[in-house]
Short mmCIF file of C-alpha atoms and ligand atoms in Angstrom, two decimals:
data_model
loop_
_atom_site.label_atom_id
_atom_site.label_comp_id
_atom_site.label_asym_id
_atom_site.label_seq_id
_atom_site.Cartn_x
_atom_site.Cartn_y
_atom_site.Cartn_z
CA MET A 198 -0.26 -0.45 0.01
CA SER A 199 1.25 3.29 -0.87
CA MET A 200 1.10 6.25 1.55
CA ALA A 201 1.15 9.59 0.85
CA PRO A 202 4.33 11.47 1.50
CA ILE A 203 4.71 13.58 4.62
CA ARG A 204 4.47 16.89 3.99
CA LEU A 205 7.75 18.10 5.62
CA ALA A 206 9.14 21.16 7.04
CA VAL A 207 13.17 22.03 8.35
CA GLN A 208 13.42 24.92 10.32
CA GLY A 209 17.33 26.28 10.84
CA ILE A 210 19.38 26.33 7.49
CA GLY A 211 22.65 25.60 8.39
CA LYS A 212 25.64 23.48 8.10
CA ILE A 213 24.15 20.33 9.39
CA ALA A 214 20.95 20.98 7.07
CA ARG A 215 22.17 21.36 4.13
CA ASP A 216 24.74 18.98 4.19
CA GLN A 217 23.02 16.41 5.44
CA HIS A 218 18.92 16.59 5.99
CA PHE A 219 18.12 18.00 2.52
CA PRO A 220 20.33 15.00 0.66
CA ALA A 221 18.66 12.21 2.78
CA ILE A 222 15.36 14.05 3.21
CA ALA A 223 15.54 14.34 -1.04
CA ALA A 224 16.23 10.45 -1.24
CA ASN A 225 13.45 9.43 0.88
CA PRO A 226 10.16 8.63 -1.56
CA ALA A 227 8.33 8.66 2.82
CA PHE A 228 9.37 11.93 2.78
CA ARG A 229 8.25 15.09 0.69
CA LEU A 230 9.92 18.75 1.79
CA ALA A 231 7.44 21.44 2.02
CA ALA A 232 8.51 23.94 3.21
CA THR A 233 12.26 25.97 5.01
CA VAL A 234 12.03 27.87 8.15
CA SER A 235 15.36 30.24 8.00
CA ARG A 236 16.05 34.12 9.42
CA GLN A 237 17.59 34.45 6.14
CA PRO A 238 15.81 36.36 3.46
CA ALA A 239 15.83 32.77 1.14
CA GLY A 240 16.04 29.10 1.26
CA LEU A 241 15.81 26.28 -1.59
CA ASP A 242 14.16 27.37 -4.80
CA GLY A 243 10.84 26.04 -5.43
CA VAL A 244 10.50 25.28 -1.63
CA PRO A 245 8.00 27.79 -0.22
CA HIS A 246 9.80 29.84 2.64
CA PHE A 247 9.21 30.94 5.64
CA SER A 248 10.86 33.21 8.58
CA ASP A 249 10.10 31.94 11.32
CA LEU A 250 7.80 28.79 12.35
CA GLU A 251 4.58 31.97 13.45
CA ALA A 252 4.44 33.08 10.04
CA LEU A 253 4.61 28.42 8.38
CA ILE A 254 1.90 28.13 10.80
CA ALA A 255 -0.24 30.62 9.68
CA GLN A 256 0.47 31.53 6.40
CA GLY A 257 2.22 27.96 5.21
CA PRO A 258 0.58 24.97 3.11
CA ALA A 259 -0.40 22.05 5.20
CA ILE A 260 2.71 20.86 6.88
CA ASP A 261 2.75 16.87 9.00
CA ALA A 262 6.02 16.93 10.44
CA ILE A 263 9.45 19.71 11.32
CA ALA A 264 12.41 18.73 11.50
CA LEU A 265 14.35 21.46 14.03
CA CYS A 266 17.89 21.97 13.14
CA THR A 267 18.58 25.08 15.16
CA PRO A 268 21.44 25.41 18.20
CA PRO A 269 19.41 23.40 20.96
CA GLN A 270 19.75 26.71 23.13
CA VAL A 271 16.60 28.30 20.54
CA ARG A 272 14.85 24.78 20.25
CA TYR A 273 11.91 24.09 23.32
CA PRO A 274 10.09 27.61 22.03
CA LEU A 275 9.91 25.74 18.64
CA ALA A 276 9.63 22.33 19.75
CA ALA A 277 6.49 23.13 21.99
CA ARG A 278 5.23 25.25 19.50
CA ALA A 279 5.12 22.13 16.77
CA ILE A 280 3.67 20.01 18.94
CA GLU A 281 0.75 22.95 19.55
CA ALA A 282 0.61 22.76 16.30
CA GLY A 283 -0.53 19.13 15.71
CA LEU A 284 3.27 18.06 14.05
CA ARG A 285 5.64 15.48 13.99
CA VAL A 286 9.09 16.71 15.00
CA PHE A 287 12.54 15.65 14.34
CA LEU A 288 15.10 17.51 17.29
CA GLU A 289 18.74 17.64 15.85
CA LYS A 290 21.13 16.22 18.61
CA PRO A 291 21.52 17.76 21.33
CA PRO A 292 17.52 17.48 22.05
CA GLY A 293 17.34 20.66 24.34
CA ALA A 294 19.92 23.06 26.70
CA THR A 295 18.70 21.57 29.43
CA LEU A 296 17.50 17.38 30.03
CA SER A 297 14.18 19.48 31.76
CA GLU A 298 13.61 20.92 28.43
CA VAL A 299 13.91 17.45 26.93
CA VAL A 300 11.49 15.63 29.35
CA ALA A 301 8.84 18.97 29.13
CA LEU A 302 8.50 18.33 25.77
CA ARG A 303 8.32 14.60 26.09
CA SER A 304 5.44 14.96 28.48
CA LEU A 305 3.72 17.68 25.44
CA ALA A 306 3.92 15.22 22.79
CA ASP A 307 2.35 12.89 24.91
CA ALA A 308 -0.62 14.77 25.62
CA ALA A 309 -0.84 16.42 22.41
CA GLY A 310 -0.56 12.24 20.81
CA VAL A 311 1.97 13.34 18.56
CA THR A 312 5.40 11.96 17.65
CA LEU A 313 8.83 13.35 19.13
CA PHE A 314 12.59 11.89 17.48
CA ALA A 315 15.18 12.55 20.08
CA SER A 316 17.73 12.12 17.30
CA TRP A 317 20.95 10.77 17.74
CA HIS A 318 22.69 10.11 13.97
CA SER A 319 25.67 8.55 16.06
CA ARG A 320 23.73 5.63 16.63
CA TYR A 321 23.02 4.50 13.11
CA ALA A 322 26.75 4.79 11.57
CA ALA A 323 27.07 2.00 10.00
CA GLY A 324 29.69 -0.43 12.76
CA VAL A 325 27.09 0.82 15.57
CA GLU A 326 23.94 -1.81 15.65
CA PRO A 327 27.04 -4.54 14.89
CA ALA A 328 28.95 -3.20 17.85
CA ARG A 329 25.65 -3.70 20.12
CA GLN A 330 24.89 -7.24 18.35
CA TRP A 331 28.64 -8.58 19.06
CA LEU A 332 28.61 -7.53 22.52
CA ALA A 333 25.46 -8.57 23.67
CA GLY A 334 26.55 -11.30 26.42
CA ARG A 335 30.35 -10.50 26.04
CA ARG A 336 31.69 -9.82 29.51
CA ILE A 337 32.58 -6.42 28.79
CA GLU A 338 36.47 -5.23 31.29
CA LYS A 339 37.11 -2.06 29.85
CA VAL A 340 35.88 1.24 27.24
CA SER A 341 38.23 3.36 26.22
CA ILE A 342 37.17 6.49 24.36
CA ILE A 343 39.22 9.41 22.43
CA TRP A 344 37.40 11.90 20.78
CA ARG A 345 39.67 14.50 19.46
CA GLU A 346 39.30 16.70 16.80
CA ASP A 347 40.29 20.61 15.82
CA VAL A 348 37.17 22.62 17.03
CA ARG A 349 38.80 25.17 14.06
CA VAL A 350 37.77 22.86 11.39
CA TRP A 351 34.77 21.65 12.30
CA HIS A 352 33.45 24.47 14.20
CA PRO A 353 34.68 27.24 12.94
CA GLY A 354 32.49 30.94 13.90
CA GLN A 355 29.67 28.78 16.45
CA ASP A 356 29.65 31.03 18.42
CA TRP A 357 26.85 29.23 19.86
CA ILE A 358 28.48 26.02 20.77
CA TRP A 359 30.49 27.77 23.40
CA GLN A 360 28.06 30.11 25.14
CA PRO A 361 25.84 28.70 28.01
CA GLY A 362 23.59 25.16 26.61
CA GLY A 363 26.11 25.22 23.46
CA LEU A 364 27.88 22.44 25.37
CA GLY A 365 31.41 23.31 24.12
CA VAL A 366 33.55 19.66 23.44
CA PHE A 367 30.46 17.96 24.42
CA ASP A 368 28.50 18.08 21.22
CA PRO A 369 30.96 16.27 19.58
CA GLY A 370 31.42 14.38 22.69
CA ILE A 371 26.96 13.17 23.16
CA ASN A 372 27.96 11.31 19.76
CA ALA A 373 30.15 9.43 21.34
CA LEU A 374 28.26 9.49 24.47
CA SER A 375 25.18 8.83 22.24
CA ILE A 376 26.76 5.43 20.66
CA LEU A 377 28.16 4.02 24.26
CA THR A 378 24.70 4.52 25.81
CA HIS A 379 24.08 2.22 22.83
CA ILE A 380 25.85 -0.48 22.68
CA LEU A 381 26.21 -1.40 25.85
CA PRO A 382 24.10 -3.78 27.55
CA GLU A 383 24.09 -1.83 31.21
CA PRO A 384 23.18 1.64 31.89
CA VAL A 385 25.88 3.83 32.20
CA TYR A 386 26.54 6.87 35.20
CA LEU A 387 29.35 9.32 35.58
CA LYS A 388 31.90 9.00 38.33
CA ASP A 389 33.65 12.23 38.25
CA ALA A 390 34.91 14.41 35.56
CA THR A 391 37.38 17.42 34.71
CA LEU A 392 36.51 20.02 32.20
CA GLN A 393 38.42 22.55 31.15
CA PHE A 394 36.47 26.51 29.93
CA PRO A 395 38.62 28.86 28.13
CA GLN A 396 39.03 32.09 29.73
CA ASN A 397 37.11 33.69 27.38
CA ARG A 398 34.66 31.64 26.68
CA ALA A 399 31.39 29.82 29.25
CA ALA A 400 31.95 26.37 27.47
CA PRO A 401 34.54 23.72 27.70
CA ILE A 402 37.46 22.65 25.03
CA ALA A 403 38.21 19.35 27.31
CA ALA A 404 37.14 17.16 29.16
CA ASP A 405 38.25 13.89 31.10
CA LEU A 406 35.40 11.50 32.17
CA HIS A 407 35.25 8.35 34.53
CA LEU A 408 32.31 6.83 33.91
CA ALA A 409 31.13 2.78 34.91
CA ASP A 410 27.93 0.95 34.43
CA THR A 411 26.06 -0.67 36.71
CA LEU A 412 28.51 -4.26 36.75
CA GLY A 413 31.62 -1.75 37.53
CA THR A 414 33.50 -1.72 34.46
CA PRO A 415 35.48 1.15 33.75
CA ILE A 416 34.87 3.46 31.62
CA HIS A 417 36.97 6.34 30.17
CA MET A 418 36.39 9.62 27.91
CA ASP A 419 38.88 12.04 26.70
CA LEU A 420 37.29 14.74 24.94
CA ASP A 421 39.55 17.66 23.26
CA TRP A 422 39.03 19.72 20.68
CA ARG A 423 42.60 21.24 20.25
CA GLN A 424 43.73 18.10 18.47
CA THR A 425 45.32 19.23 14.84
CA GLY A 426 46.55 16.78 12.61
CA PRO A 427 44.75 13.39 12.79
CA GLN A 428 41.31 13.59 14.06
CA SER A 429 40.31 10.44 16.68
CA TRP A 430 36.45 9.40 17.28
CA ASP A 431 37.43 5.89 18.59
CA ILE A 432 35.30 3.46 20.85
CA ILE A 433 37.37 0.31 22.04
CA VAL A 434 36.11 -2.39 24.26
CA GLU A 435 37.83 -4.63 25.76
CA THR A 436 35.83 -8.31 26.13
CA ASP A 437 36.66 -11.46 27.39
CA ALA A 438 36.25 -12.38 23.34
CA GLY A 439 39.00 -9.80 22.65
CA ARG A 440 38.78 -6.28 21.31
CA LEU A 441 35.92 -4.21 19.78
CA HIS A 442 37.42 -0.61 17.71
CA LEU A 443 35.02 1.32 16.23
CA ALA A 444 36.35 4.17 14.96
CA LYS A 445 35.12 6.88 12.25
CA GLY A 446 32.48 7.67 15.06
CA GLY A 447 31.37 4.13 14.37
CA ALA A 448 31.24 3.92 11.06
CA VAL A 449 34.06 1.30 10.71
CA LEU A 450 34.19 -1.55 13.14
CA THR A 451 37.09 -3.62 13.85
CA LEU A 452 36.68 -7.02 15.67
CA PRO A 453 38.65 -9.90 16.57
CA ALA A 454 37.56 -11.30 12.94
CA GLY A 455 38.71 -8.21 10.72
CA THR A 456 37.13 -4.66 9.67
CA GLN A 457 33.97 -3.80 8.18
CA GLU A 458 34.38 -0.38 6.56
CA ASN A 459 30.70 0.49 5.17
CA PRO A 460 29.25 3.99 3.79
CA ASP A 461 27.73 6.47 5.96
CA ILE A 462 24.65 5.59 6.08
CA GLU A 463 23.69 8.29 9.43
CA TYR A 464 20.64 10.27 8.13
CA PRO A 465 19.34 8.30 5.52
CA GLY A 466 18.77 5.90 8.70
CA LEU A 467 17.40 9.26 10.87
CA TYR A 468 14.81 9.95 8.51
CA ALA A 469 13.46 6.17 7.73
CA ARG A 470 13.53 5.37 11.68
CA PHE A 471 11.23 9.55 11.84
CA ALA A 472 9.04 7.80 9.05
CA ASP A 473 8.34 5.00 11.05
CA LEU A 474 7.83 5.98 14.39
CA ILE A 475 4.83 8.39 12.68
CA ARG A 476 3.37 5.67 10.96
CA ALA A 477 3.51 3.31 14.54
CA GLY A 478 2.09 7.04 15.69
CA LEU A 479 5.44 6.27 18.56
CA SER A 480 7.92 7.98 19.87
CA ASP A 481 11.61 7.41 21.08
CA VAL A 482 13.53 10.08 23.14
CA ASP A 483 16.62 9.00 24.91
CA THR A 484 17.48 11.12 27.36
CA ALA A 485 20.38 9.27 28.68
CA PRO A 486 23.82 10.91 26.50
CA LEU A 487 22.12 14.57 27.39
CA CYS A 488 22.30 12.85 30.94
CA ILE A 489 26.29 11.86 31.37
CA VAL A 490 26.70 15.62 29.95
CA ALA A 491 24.11 17.72 32.59
CA ASP A 492 25.48 15.11 34.93
CA SER A 493 29.59 16.35 33.90
CA PHE A 494 28.83 20.03 34.53
CA LEU A 495 26.91 19.11 37.65
CA ARG A 496 29.49 17.08 39.36
CA GLY A 497 32.94 18.17 37.44
CA ASN A 498 35.85 19.58 38.17
CA ARG A 499 36.30 22.94 36.46
CA LYS A 500 40.50 24.17 35.55
CA THR A 501 40.77 27.88 33.19
CA VAL A 502 43.23 27.31 30.60
CA GLU A 503 44.25 29.86 28.24
CA PRO A 504 41.74 31.64 25.86
CA PHE A 505 40.19 30.56 22.94
CA ASP A 506 39.93 32.19 19.13
CA ASP A 507 38.60 30.72 16.27
P1 NAP B 879 24.74 25.87 11.85
O1 NAP B 879 25.84 25.74 10.82
O2 NAP B 879 25.32 27.33 13.08
O3 NAP B 879 23.71 26.29 12.15
C1 NAP B 879 22.46 26.40 13.02
C2 NAP B 879 21.46 26.87 12.23
O4 NAP B 879 20.48 27.07 12.67
C3 NAP B 879 22.25 28.74 11.35
O5 NAP B 879 21.83 28.52 10.02
C4 NAP B 879 20.23 29.53 11.76
O6 NAP B 879 19.27 29.08 10.44
C5 NAP B 879 19.99 28.49 12.94
N1 NAP B 879 20.09 29.92 14.30
C6 NAP B 879 21.37 30.11 14.92
N2 NAP B 879 20.78 30.32 15.46
C7 NAP B 879 19.54 30.56 15.90
C8 NAP B 879 18.23 31.27 16.56
N3 NAP B 879 18.36 32.63 17.57
N4 NAP B 879 16.66 31.34 15.77
C9 NAP B 879 16.21 30.91 15.14
N5 NAP B 879 17.68 29.90 14.41
C10 NAP B 879 18.46 30.34 14.77
O7 NAP B 879 25.08 24.99 13.18
P2 NAP B 879 25.20 23.52 13.01
O8 NAP B 879 26.38 23.13 12.78
O9 NAP B 879 23.70 23.50 11.98
O10 NAP B 879 24.86 22.77 13.82
C11 NAP B 879 22.75 22.76 14.14
C12 NAP B 879 22.45 21.64 14.99
O11 NAP B 879 22.65 20.46 14.45
C13 NAP B 879 23.12 21.64 16.77
O12 NAP B 879 22.40 20.70 17.47
C14 NAP B 879 24.34 20.54 16.25
O13 NAP B 879 25.06 19.93 17.20
C15 NAP B 879 23.49 19.66 15.41
N6 NAP B 879 24.69 19.15 14.56
C16 NAP B 879 25.60 19.57 13.75
C17 NAP B 879 26.68 18.71 13.20
C18 NAP B 879 27.31 19.01 12.31
O14 NAP B 879 28.39 17.97 11.21
N7 NAP B 879 27.89 20.68 12.50
C19 NAP B 879 26.71 17.52 12.99
C20 NAP B 879 25.43 16.65 13.88
C21 NAP B 879 24.42 17.72 14.31
P3 NAP B 879 18.92 29.75 9.83
O15 NAP B 879 19.62 31.18 9.48
O16 NAP B 879 18.84 29.82 8.67
O17 NAP B 879 17.71 30.78 10.61
#
């Protein structure tokens, strides 16, 4: 049975909307890009464009769903308004600037009977599901996460990322936590953390976390935004059956039997999941990665380090 495409709006035409959302939407027949919302005067050729969400709701074409690709600090009021208007909502990661606002959104969505999808793109990286399956039933001895990238390369001029709620180095780091909390069979909690804040910034540039799972397995996370040269997005899990290594943000999986490298399928996977959730009338809002980040700010030691300028 063929179904009418889901008429989708995208708000916030920045790096991620252009690099990933628009191509993934265009490639998925379950969706039709029906509108864009942006503070910029123009959107995409041939797609109705609105200056803000209120204008879309008041004057726009009929819409079934919206993907919010703005920075996290402005996402709550947009999501709450979209839910009120009966739209299904796709939240970019992190789903909010606070944990409590995400919980509040979930309750608004449930009360309105609309789908809310708190997306975690790294969970859809090609190696992640096979890693989760391989780890199920194994004894895990130790986990090490090394997430070291050059902020000047990946986040040039993104002022929001350095402001309160922008998460700093946890903006990429939360991707590692989204994988960790998905592939480990047991719940993970934060033990202690050290966060390094540049003297002139409100968000950390580096962090060192000690976590554990409920079986006591030690988990160490090394996050740094000052990495020049080779970049690392690695998760290494030592088990009773040997070592698992997820590299390149989850795309490349190495097990004792060998390495699997696959094409990038993260955003196609997210949109397939969003369509399934909408068709089934379900929500998917997992706050576990944001919980660990919030706990790091709650519990971590803070060190002031040298100023950072773009
Ligand atoms: P970005 O390039 O700075 O784009 C964000 C867009 O949001 C801006 O272009 C702007 O679009 C809109 N926006 C900014 N401030 C706003 C405000 N006050 N009110 C309304 N709209 C506002 O950032 P990005 O890299 O695309 O990141 C956006 C989100 O996606 C973040 O949560 C980030 O963590 C996530 N993400 C980013 C990446 C990545 O590689 N960059 C990867 C995965 C997920 P308009 O000018 O069109 O209004």
